[in-house]
mmCIF file of C-alpha atoms and ligand atoms in Angstrom:
data_model
loop_
_atom_site.group_PDB
_atom_site.id
_atom_site.type_symbol
_atom_site.label_atom_id
_atom_site.label_comp_id
_atom_site.label_asym_id
_atom_site.label_seq_id
_atom_site.Cartn_x
_atom_site.Cartn_y
_atom_site.Cartn_z
ATOM 1 C CA MET G 6 -12.663 -4.381 10.345
ATOM 2 C CA GLU G 7 -9.020 -4.240 9.367
ATOM 3 C CA VAL G 8 -7.202 -1.552 7.422
ATOM 4 C CA ILE G 9 -4.308 -2.209 5.061
ATOM 5 C CA ILE G 10 -2.270 0.724 3.758
ATOM 6 C CA ARG G 11 -0.181 0.341 0.617
ATOM 7 C CA PRO G 12 2.250 2.971 -0.678
ATOM 8 C CA ASN G 13 0.317 3.883 -3.842
ATOM 9 C CA ALA G 14 -2.825 3.171 -5.864
ATOM 10 C CA ASP G 15 -1.200 0.463 -7.996
ATOM 11 C CA ALA G 16 0.019 -1.437 -4.941
ATOM 12 C CA ALA G 17 -3.456 -1.202 -3.327
ATOM 13 C CA ALA G 18 -5.157 -2.492 -6.507
ATOM 14 C CA ASN G 19 -2.556 -5.242 -6.966
ATOM 15 C CA LEU G 20 -3.034 -6.477 -3.411
ATOM 16 C CA THR G 21 -6.816 -6.561 -3.899
ATOM 17 C CA ALA G 22 -6.370 -8.436 -7.193
ATOM 18 C CA ASN G 23 -4.100 -10.986 -5.489
ATOM 19 C CA VAL G 24 -6.640 -11.614 -2.727
ATOM 20 C CA ILE G 25 -9.385 -12.130 -5.355
ATOM 21 C CA ALA G 26 -7.126 -14.438 -7.406
ATOM 22 C CA ASP G 27 -6.388 -16.558 -4.329
ATOM 23 C CA ALA G 28 -10.095 -16.738 -3.492
ATOM 24 C CA ILE G 29 -10.813 -17.986 -7.046
ATOM 25 C CA ARG G 30 -8.012 -20.546 -6.823
ATOM 26 C CA ALA G 31 -9.448 -21.793 -3.519
ATOM 27 C CA LYS G 32 -13.002 -21.918 -4.938
ATOM 28 C CA PRO G 33 -13.147 -21.813 -8.754
ATOM 29 C CA SER G 34 -16.925 -21.217 -8.677
ATOM 30 C CA LEU G 35 -16.519 -18.209 -6.366
ATOM 31 C CA VAL G 36 -19.508 -15.872 -6.084
ATOM 32 C CA LEU G 37 -17.812 -12.520 -6.491
ATOM 33 C CA GLY G 38 -19.478 -9.171 -5.820
ATOM 34 C CA LEU G 39 -18.117 -6.391 -8.022
ATOM 35 C CA ALA G 40 -18.048 -2.607 -8.019
ATOM 36 C CA THR G 41 -17.565 0.073 -10.660
ATOM 37 C CA GLY G 42 -15.916 3.520 -10.690
ATOM 38 C CA ARG G 43 -12.493 4.890 -11.572
ATOM 39 C CA THR G 44 -10.806 3.212 -8.600
ATOM 40 C CA MET G 45 -11.725 -0.241 -9.890
ATOM 41 C CA GLU G 46 -10.147 0.255 -13.312
ATOM 42 C CA ARG G 47 -6.682 -0.523 -11.905
ATOM 43 C CA LEU G 48 -8.040 -3.603 -10.139
ATOM 44 C CA TYR G 49 -9.667 -5.029 -13.273
ATOM 45 C CA LYS G 50 -6.571 -4.306 -15.356
ATOM 46 C CA ARG G 51 -4.501 -6.292 -12.876
ATOM 47 C CA LEU G 52 -7.016 -9.169 -12.765
ATOM 48 C CA ALA G 53 -6.930 -9.376 -16.578
ATOM 49 C CA GLU G 54 -3.113 -9.511 -16.392
ATOM 50 C CA ILE G 55 -3.219 -12.306 -13.804
ATOM 51 C CA HIS G 56 -5.624 -14.170 -16.100
ATOM 52 C CA GLN G 57 -3.146 -13.788 -18.993
ATOM 53 C CA GLU G 58 0.123 -14.323 -17.166
ATOM 54 C CA ASP G 59 -0.803 -16.877 -14.495
ATOM 55 C CA LYS G 60 -3.680 -18.544 -16.353
ATOM 56 C CA LEU G 61 -6.156 -17.679 -13.620
ATOM 57 C CA SER G 62 -9.490 -18.983 -14.924
ATOM 58 C CA PHE G 63 -12.811 -17.219 -14.395
ATOM 59 C CA ALA G 64 -14.679 -19.983 -16.271
ATOM 60 C CA GLN G 65 -16.761 -20.998 -13.265
ATOM 61 C CA VAL G 66 -16.803 -17.685 -11.384
ATOM 62 C CA ARG G 67 -20.221 -16.085 -10.828
ATOM 63 C CA THR G 68 -20.411 -12.309 -10.416
ATOM 64 C CA PHE G 69 -22.961 -9.864 -9.030
ATOM 65 C CA ASN G 70 -22.428 -6.141 -9.444
ATOM 66 C CA LEU G 71 -23.516 -3.747 -6.751
ATOM 67 C CA ASP G 72 -25.549 -1.397 -8.868
ATOM 68 C CA GLU G 73 -26.802 -0.069 -12.197
ATOM 69 C CA TYR G 74 -28.271 3.237 -13.335
ATOM 70 C CA ILE G 75 -32.027 3.262 -13.875
ATOM 71 C CA GLY G 76 -32.901 4.125 -17.472
ATOM 72 C CA LEU G 77 -29.660 3.023 -19.148
ATOM 73 C CA PRO G 78 -29.864 -0.087 -21.335
ATOM 74 C CA PRO G 79 -26.917 -2.527 -21.142
ATOM 75 C CA GLU G 80 -25.540 -1.342 -24.505
ATOM 76 C CA ASP G 81 -25.395 2.312 -23.367
ATOM 77 C CA LYS G 82 -21.711 3.167 -22.983
ATOM 78 C CA HIS G 83 -22.419 4.852 -19.633
ATOM 79 C CA SER G 84 -24.130 1.792 -18.162
ATOM 80 C CA TYR G 85 -22.289 -0.258 -15.579
ATOM 81 C CA ARG G 86 -22.898 -3.358 -17.734
ATOM 82 C CA HIS G 87 -20.907 -1.682 -20.481
ATOM 83 C CA TYR G 88 -18.203 -0.681 -17.986
ATOM 84 C CA MET G 89 -17.885 -4.267 -16.728
ATOM 85 C CA ASN G 90 -17.722 -5.760 -20.226
ATOM 86 C CA GLN G 91 -15.078 -3.251 -21.229
ATOM 87 C CA HIS G 92 -12.874 -3.422 -18.130
ATOM 88 C CA LEU G 93 -13.157 -7.070 -17.091
ATOM 89 C CA PHE G 94 -15.632 -9.471 -18.649
ATOM 90 C CA ASN G 95 -14.325 -9.148 -22.226
ATOM 91 C CA LYS G 96 -10.755 -9.607 -21.009
ATOM 92 C CA VAL G 97 -11.105 -12.886 -19.104
ATOM 93 C CA ASP G 98 -12.664 -16.284 -19.780
ATOM 94 C CA ILE G 99 -15.823 -15.632 -17.753
ATOM 95 C CA ASP G 100 -19.118 -17.049 -19.053
ATOM 96 C CA PRO G 101 -21.347 -14.009 -19.745
ATOM 97 C CA ALA G 102 -24.303 -16.035 -18.431
ATOM 98 C CA ASN G 103 -22.584 -16.061 -15.026
ATOM 99 C CA THR G 104 -22.289 -12.266 -14.833
ATOM 100 C CA HIS G 105 -25.131 -10.390 -13.176
ATOM 101 C CA LEU G 106 -26.019 -6.712 -12.977
ATOM 102 C CA PRO G 107 -29.418 -5.281 -12.133
ATOM 103 C CA ASN G 108 -31.407 -4.451 -15.261
ATOM 104 C CA GLY G 109 -31.753 -0.659 -15.256
ATOM 105 C CA VAL G 110 -34.471 -0.730 -17.899
ATOM 106 C CA ALA G 111 -36.650 -3.418 -16.328
ATOM 107 C CA GLU G 112 -40.350 -2.654 -16.693
ATOM 108 C CA ASP G 113 -41.017 -3.469 -13.066
ATOM 109 C CA ILE G 114 -38.071 -2.187 -11.003
ATOM 110 C CA ASP G 115 -39.307 -3.644 -7.688
ATOM 111 C CA GLN G 116 -39.668 -7.059 -9.263
ATOM 112 C CA GLU G 117 -36.206 -6.754 -10.808
ATOM 113 C CA CYS G 118 -34.755 -5.958 -7.358
ATOM 114 C CA ALA G 119 -36.490 -8.946 -5.752
ATOM 115 C CA HIS G 120 -35.284 -11.171 -8.599
ATOM 116 C CA TYR G 121 -31.693 -9.939 -8.117
ATOM 117 C CA GLU G 122 -31.792 -10.879 -4.431
ATOM 118 C CA GLN G 123 -33.231 -14.264 -5.376
ATOM 119 C CA ARG G 124 -30.432 -14.939 -7.879
ATOM 120 C CA ILE G 125 -27.813 -14.155 -5.219
ATOM 121 C CA THR G 126 -29.498 -16.573 -2.822
ATOM 122 C CA GLU G 127 -29.751 -19.285 -5.509
ATOM 123 C CA CYS G 128 -26.001 -18.995 -6.063
ATOM 124 C CA GLY G 129 -25.413 -19.598 -2.360
ATOM 125 C CA GLY G 130 -24.724 -15.975 -1.369
ATOM 126 C CA ILE G 131 -21.773 -13.733 -2.138
ATOM 127 C CA ASP G 132 -18.398 -15.141 -1.045
ATOM 128 C CA LEU G 133 -16.365 -11.987 -1.570
ATOM 129 C CA GLN G 134 -17.795 -8.519 -2.150
ATOM 130 C CA ILE G 135 -15.552 -5.785 -3.587
ATOM 131 C CA LEU G 136 -16.581 -2.226 -2.754
ATOM 132 C CA GLY G 137 -15.539 1.310 -3.584
ATOM 133 C CA ILE G 138 -16.639 4.390 -1.695
ATOM 134 C CA GLY G 139 -18.325 7.530 -2.978
ATOM 135 C CA ASN G 140 -17.788 11.006 -1.542
ATOM 136 C CA THR G 141 -21.040 10.710 0.419
ATOM 137 C CA GLY G 142 -19.708 7.541 2.033
ATOM 138 C CA HIS G 143 -21.951 5.354 -0.072
ATOM 139 C CA ILE G 144 -21.171 1.730 -0.803
ATOM 140 C CA GLY G 145 -22.963 0.643 -3.958
ATOM 141 C CA PHE G 146 -25.400 3.526 -4.291
ATOM 142 C CA ASN G 147 -26.513 3.400 -0.667
ATOM 143 C CA GLU G 148 -26.795 7.110 -0.151
ATOM 144 C CA PRO G 149 -27.121 8.755 3.302
ATOM 145 C CA LEU G 150 -29.941 7.356 5.450
ATOM 146 C CA SER G 151 -29.928 3.994 3.676
ATOM 147 C CA ALA G 152 -31.173 1.517 6.260
ATOM 148 C CA MET G 153 -28.584 -0.899 7.632
ATOM 149 C CA TYR G 154 -31.042 -3.710 6.814
ATOM 150 C CA SER G 155 -31.856 -2.451 3.304
ATOM 151 C CA ARG G 156 -32.010 -4.903 0.392
ATOM 152 C CA THR G 157 -31.643 -4.367 -3.355
ATOM 153 C CA ARG G 158 -33.890 -1.468 -4.347
ATOM 154 C CA ALA G 159 -34.156 1.765 -6.322
ATOM 155 C CA LYS G 160 -32.341 4.689 -4.732
ATOM 156 C CA ALA G 161 -32.332 8.401 -5.602
ATOM 157 C CA LEU G 162 -28.813 9.782 -5.993
ATOM 158 C CA THR G 163 -27.622 12.777 -3.968
ATOM 159 C CA PRO G 164 -26.434 16.009 -5.632
ATOM 160 C CA GLN G 165 -22.850 15.165 -4.483
ATOM 161 C CA THR G 166 -22.958 11.766 -6.204
ATOM 162 C CA ILE G 167 -24.440 13.285 -9.345
ATOM 163 C CA GLU G 168 -21.616 15.827 -9.328
ATOM 164 C CA GLN G 169 -18.985 13.118 -8.704
ATOM 165 C CA ASN G 170 -20.173 10.826 -11.499
ATOM 166 C CA ALA G 171 -21.579 13.275 -14.065
ATOM 167 C CA SER G 172 -18.086 13.931 -15.424
ATOM 168 C CA GLN G 173 -18.183 10.375 -16.831
ATOM 169 C CA PHE G 174 -21.048 11.358 -19.139
ATOM 170 C CA ASP G 175 -20.497 13.195 -22.459
ATOM 171 C CA ASN G 176 -23.418 15.354 -21.489
ATOM 172 C CA PRO G 177 -23.495 15.610 -17.659
ATOM 173 C CA GLU G 178 -27.226 16.412 -17.860
ATOM 174 C CA GLU G 179 -27.803 12.865 -19.119
ATOM 175 C CA MET G 180 -26.634 11.281 -15.902
ATOM 176 C CA PRO G 181 -29.522 9.299 -14.386
ATOM 177 C CA ARG G 182 -30.864 10.535 -11.043
ATOM 178 C CA ARG G 183 -31.746 7.044 -9.766
ATOM 179 C CA ALA G 184 -30.100 3.657 -9.599
ATOM 180 C CA ILE G 185 -30.788 0.093 -8.537
ATOM 181 C CA THR G 186 -28.382 -0.865 -5.768
ATOM 182 C CA MET G 187 -27.786 -3.822 -3.498
ATOM 183 C CA GLY G 188 -28.844 -2.758 -0.012
ATOM 184 C CA VAL G 189 -26.536 -2.339 2.967
ATOM 185 C CA GLY G 190 -28.061 -5.537 4.355
ATOM 186 C CA THR G 191 -27.364 -7.364 1.081
ATOM 187 C CA ILE G 192 -23.709 -6.271 1.282
ATOM 188 C CA LEU G 193 -23.396 -7.218 4.965
ATOM 189 C CA ASP G 194 -24.598 -10.745 4.076
ATOM 190 C CA ALA G 195 -21.454 -11.321 1.946
ATOM 191 C CA LYS G 196 -19.024 -13.710 3.622
ATOM 192 C CA ARG G 197 -16.149 -11.291 3.134
ATOM 193 C CA CYS G 198 -16.022 -7.601 2.134
ATOM 194 C CA ILE G 199 -13.071 -5.645 0.748
ATOM 195 C CA LEU G 200 -13.348 -1.901 0.274
ATOM 196 C CA LEU G 201 -10.733 -0.396 -2.035
ATOM 197 C CA ALA G 202 -10.137 3.363 -1.994
ATOM 198 C CA THR G 203 -7.266 5.416 -3.318
ATOM 199 C CA GLY G 204 -6.209 9.047 -3.609
ATOM 200 C CA LYS G 205 -6.288 12.052 -1.322
ATOM 201 C CA THR G 206 -9.846 12.988 -2.309
ATOM 202 C CA LYS G 207 -10.975 9.891 -0.376
ATOM 203 C CA ALA G 208 -8.970 10.658 2.812
ATOM 204 C CA GLN G 209 -11.742 12.491 4.632
ATOM 205 C CA ILE G 210 -14.522 10.009 3.936
ATOM 206 C CA ILE G 211 -12.251 7.021 4.668
ATOM 207 C CA ALA G 212 -11.461 8.441 8.130
ATOM 208 C CA LYS G 213 -15.185 8.815 8.826
ATOM 209 C CA ALA G 214 -16.020 5.374 7.420
ATOM 210 C CA VAL G 215 -13.289 3.546 9.332
ATOM 211 C CA GLU G 216 -12.825 5.425 12.594
ATOM 212 C CA GLY G 217 -16.091 7.363 12.892
ATOM 213 C CA PRO G 218 -19.287 6.228 14.601
ATOM 214 C CA VAL G 219 -21.585 3.781 12.797
ATOM 215 C CA THR G 220 -24.312 5.813 11.148
ATOM 216 C CA SER G 221 -26.749 5.386 8.290
ATOM 217 C CA MET G 222 -25.588 8.858 7.167
ATOM 218 C CA ILE G 223 -22.406 7.100 5.934
ATOM 219 C CA SER G 224 -23.328 3.652 4.686
ATOM 220 C CA ALA G 225 -19.682 2.483 4.549
ATOM 221 C CA THR G 226 -19.603 2.619 8.385
ATOM 222 C CA ALA G 227 -21.857 -0.466 8.267
ATOM 223 C CA LEU G 228 -18.721 -2.439 7.417
ATOM 224 C CA GLN G 229 -17.628 -1.935 11.030
ATOM 225 C CA LEU G 230 -20.439 -4.393 11.860
ATOM 226 C CA HIS G 231 -19.190 -7.021 9.387
ATOM 227 C CA PRO G 232 -17.181 -9.940 10.822
ATOM 228 C CA LYS G 233 -14.698 -9.986 7.937
ATOM 229 C CA ALA G 234 -14.262 -6.573 6.335
ATOM 230 C CA THR G 235 -10.947 -5.300 5.010
ATOM 231 C CA VAL G 236 -10.303 -1.738 3.878
ATOM 232 C CA ILE G 237 -7.403 -1.536 1.427
ATOM 233 C CA ILE G 238 -6.193 2.010 0.784
ATOM 234 C CA ASP G 239 -3.154 3.824 -0.490
ATOM 235 C CA GLN G 240 -1.111 6.266 1.542
ATOM 236 C CA PRO G 241 -2.898 9.427 0.300
ATOM 237 C CA ALA G 242 -6.303 7.959 1.240
ATOM 238 C CA SER G 243 -4.980 7.121 4.725
ATOM 239 C CA ALA G 244 -3.943 10.724 5.496
ATOM 240 C CA ASN G 245 -6.758 11.519 7.982
ATOM 241 C CA LEU G 246 -6.669 8.243 9.960
ATOM 242 C CA GLN G 247 -5.618 8.264 13.612
ATOM 243 C CA GLN G 248 -4.209 4.723 13.920
ATOM 244 C CA ILE G 249 -1.931 4.604 10.865
ATOM 245 C CA GLU G 250 0.973 3.062 12.780
ATOM 246 C CA TYR G 251 -1.213 0.194 14.000
ATOM 247 C CA TYR G 252 -2.611 -0.502 10.518
ATOM 248 C CA GLN G 253 0.886 -0.553 9.070
ATOM 249 C CA TRP G 254 2.004 -2.973 11.767
ATOM 250 C CA LEU G 255 -0.936 -5.260 10.908
ATOM 251 C CA PHE G 256 0.127 -5.718 7.303
ATOM 252 C CA GLN G 257 3.767 -6.282 8.251
ATOM 253 C CA ASN G 258 3.078 -8.756 11.055
ATOM 254 C CA GLU G 259 -0.265 -10.524 10.816
ATOM 255 C CA PRO G 260 0.218 -14.086 9.498
ATOM 256 C CA GLU G 261 -2.786 -13.730 7.141
ATOM 257 C CA TRP G 262 -0.930 -11.088 5.125
ATOM 258 C CA GLU G 263 2.400 -12.894 4.965
ATOM 259 C CA PRO G 264 1.862 -14.293 1.427
ATOM 260 C CA TYR G 265 1.100 -10.769 0.168
ATOM 261 C CA ARG G 266 4.042 -8.862 1.664
HETATM 262 C C1 LIG J 25 -20.036 4.965 -7.983
HETATM 263 C C2 LIG J 25 -20.426 3.551 -7.627
HETATM 264 C C3 LIG J 25 -19.818 3.157 -6.303
HETATM 265 C C4 LIG J 25 -18.343 3.491 -6.289
HETATM 266 C C5 LIG J 25 -18.131 4.959 -6.509
HETATM 267 C C6 LIG J 25 -16.672 5.396 -6.430
HETATM 268 O O1 LIG J 25 -20.769 5.923 -7.298
HETATM 269 N N1 LIG J 25 -21.831 3.342 -7.540
HETATM 270 O O2 LIG J 25 -20.025 1.777 -6.109
HETATM 271 O O3 LIG J 25 -17.793 3.113 -5.069
HETATM 272 O O4 LIG J 25 -18.654 5.235 -7.785
HETATM 273 O O5 LIG J 25 -16.223 5.904 -7.630
HETATM 274 P P1 LIG J 25 -14.726 6.242 -7.969
HETATM 275 O O6 LIG J 25 -13.941 4.984 -7.869
HETATM 276 O O7 LIG J 25 -14.805 6.753 -9.384
HETATM 277 O O8 LIG J 25 -14.276 7.250 -6.983
#
């Protein structure tokens, strides 16, 4: 795992957008794993700008989102499908047929989960998976005690997650209690993972995820087992880390980051 600290949330999102843009330029049919949440709004805004300004094309890109609420149809404005259309898909030249999210209103949820895994495999696996982190340390909706080998499945949300996300709903009571999420194992199969987190409310969980012991209580710690995982954070989110000086040195000196400095 490597940690990159940028001065503020915009700089962290811009760096992530630049890495994604370069991955698309290198492989126009990139299989891109996507995340939702407030943190990602800056990232998608920047990607849409790069599409406009630098003519970055998403025409052949294939996407797979991490998760979707169970019980919300795609047209529901609180669904992650709606979020993705609004923040990214409607703003770039992506083919809607190439965008995938689990179907939260599938009749047979288990079958839907198996089908989602199958689609990822048919596309050749995820090249680059973007992740956020919830207050419980979840990636996707892999709440505490999610198995490290878990695959796409239905997961019950914790009270902390419900509290964190309910504010997004007009009526917080309407927030679903369950979601379909890629498993930790599904995420670890991606060729590269980037976790983006910003703001001081994430400082505590980032320290546990990055420098704490690997535990299924905090599914983001699984990224410590991934051969190519990068955590991109802003300064406030880095506040509780012990090796800040080292991480800062990495970005300033490692050849891989030279084009992004
Ligand atoms: C939801 C998503 C996660 C995301 C998290 C962070 O719970 N399922 O994938 O990482 O939100 O949200 P925010 O960026 O709003 O803090």
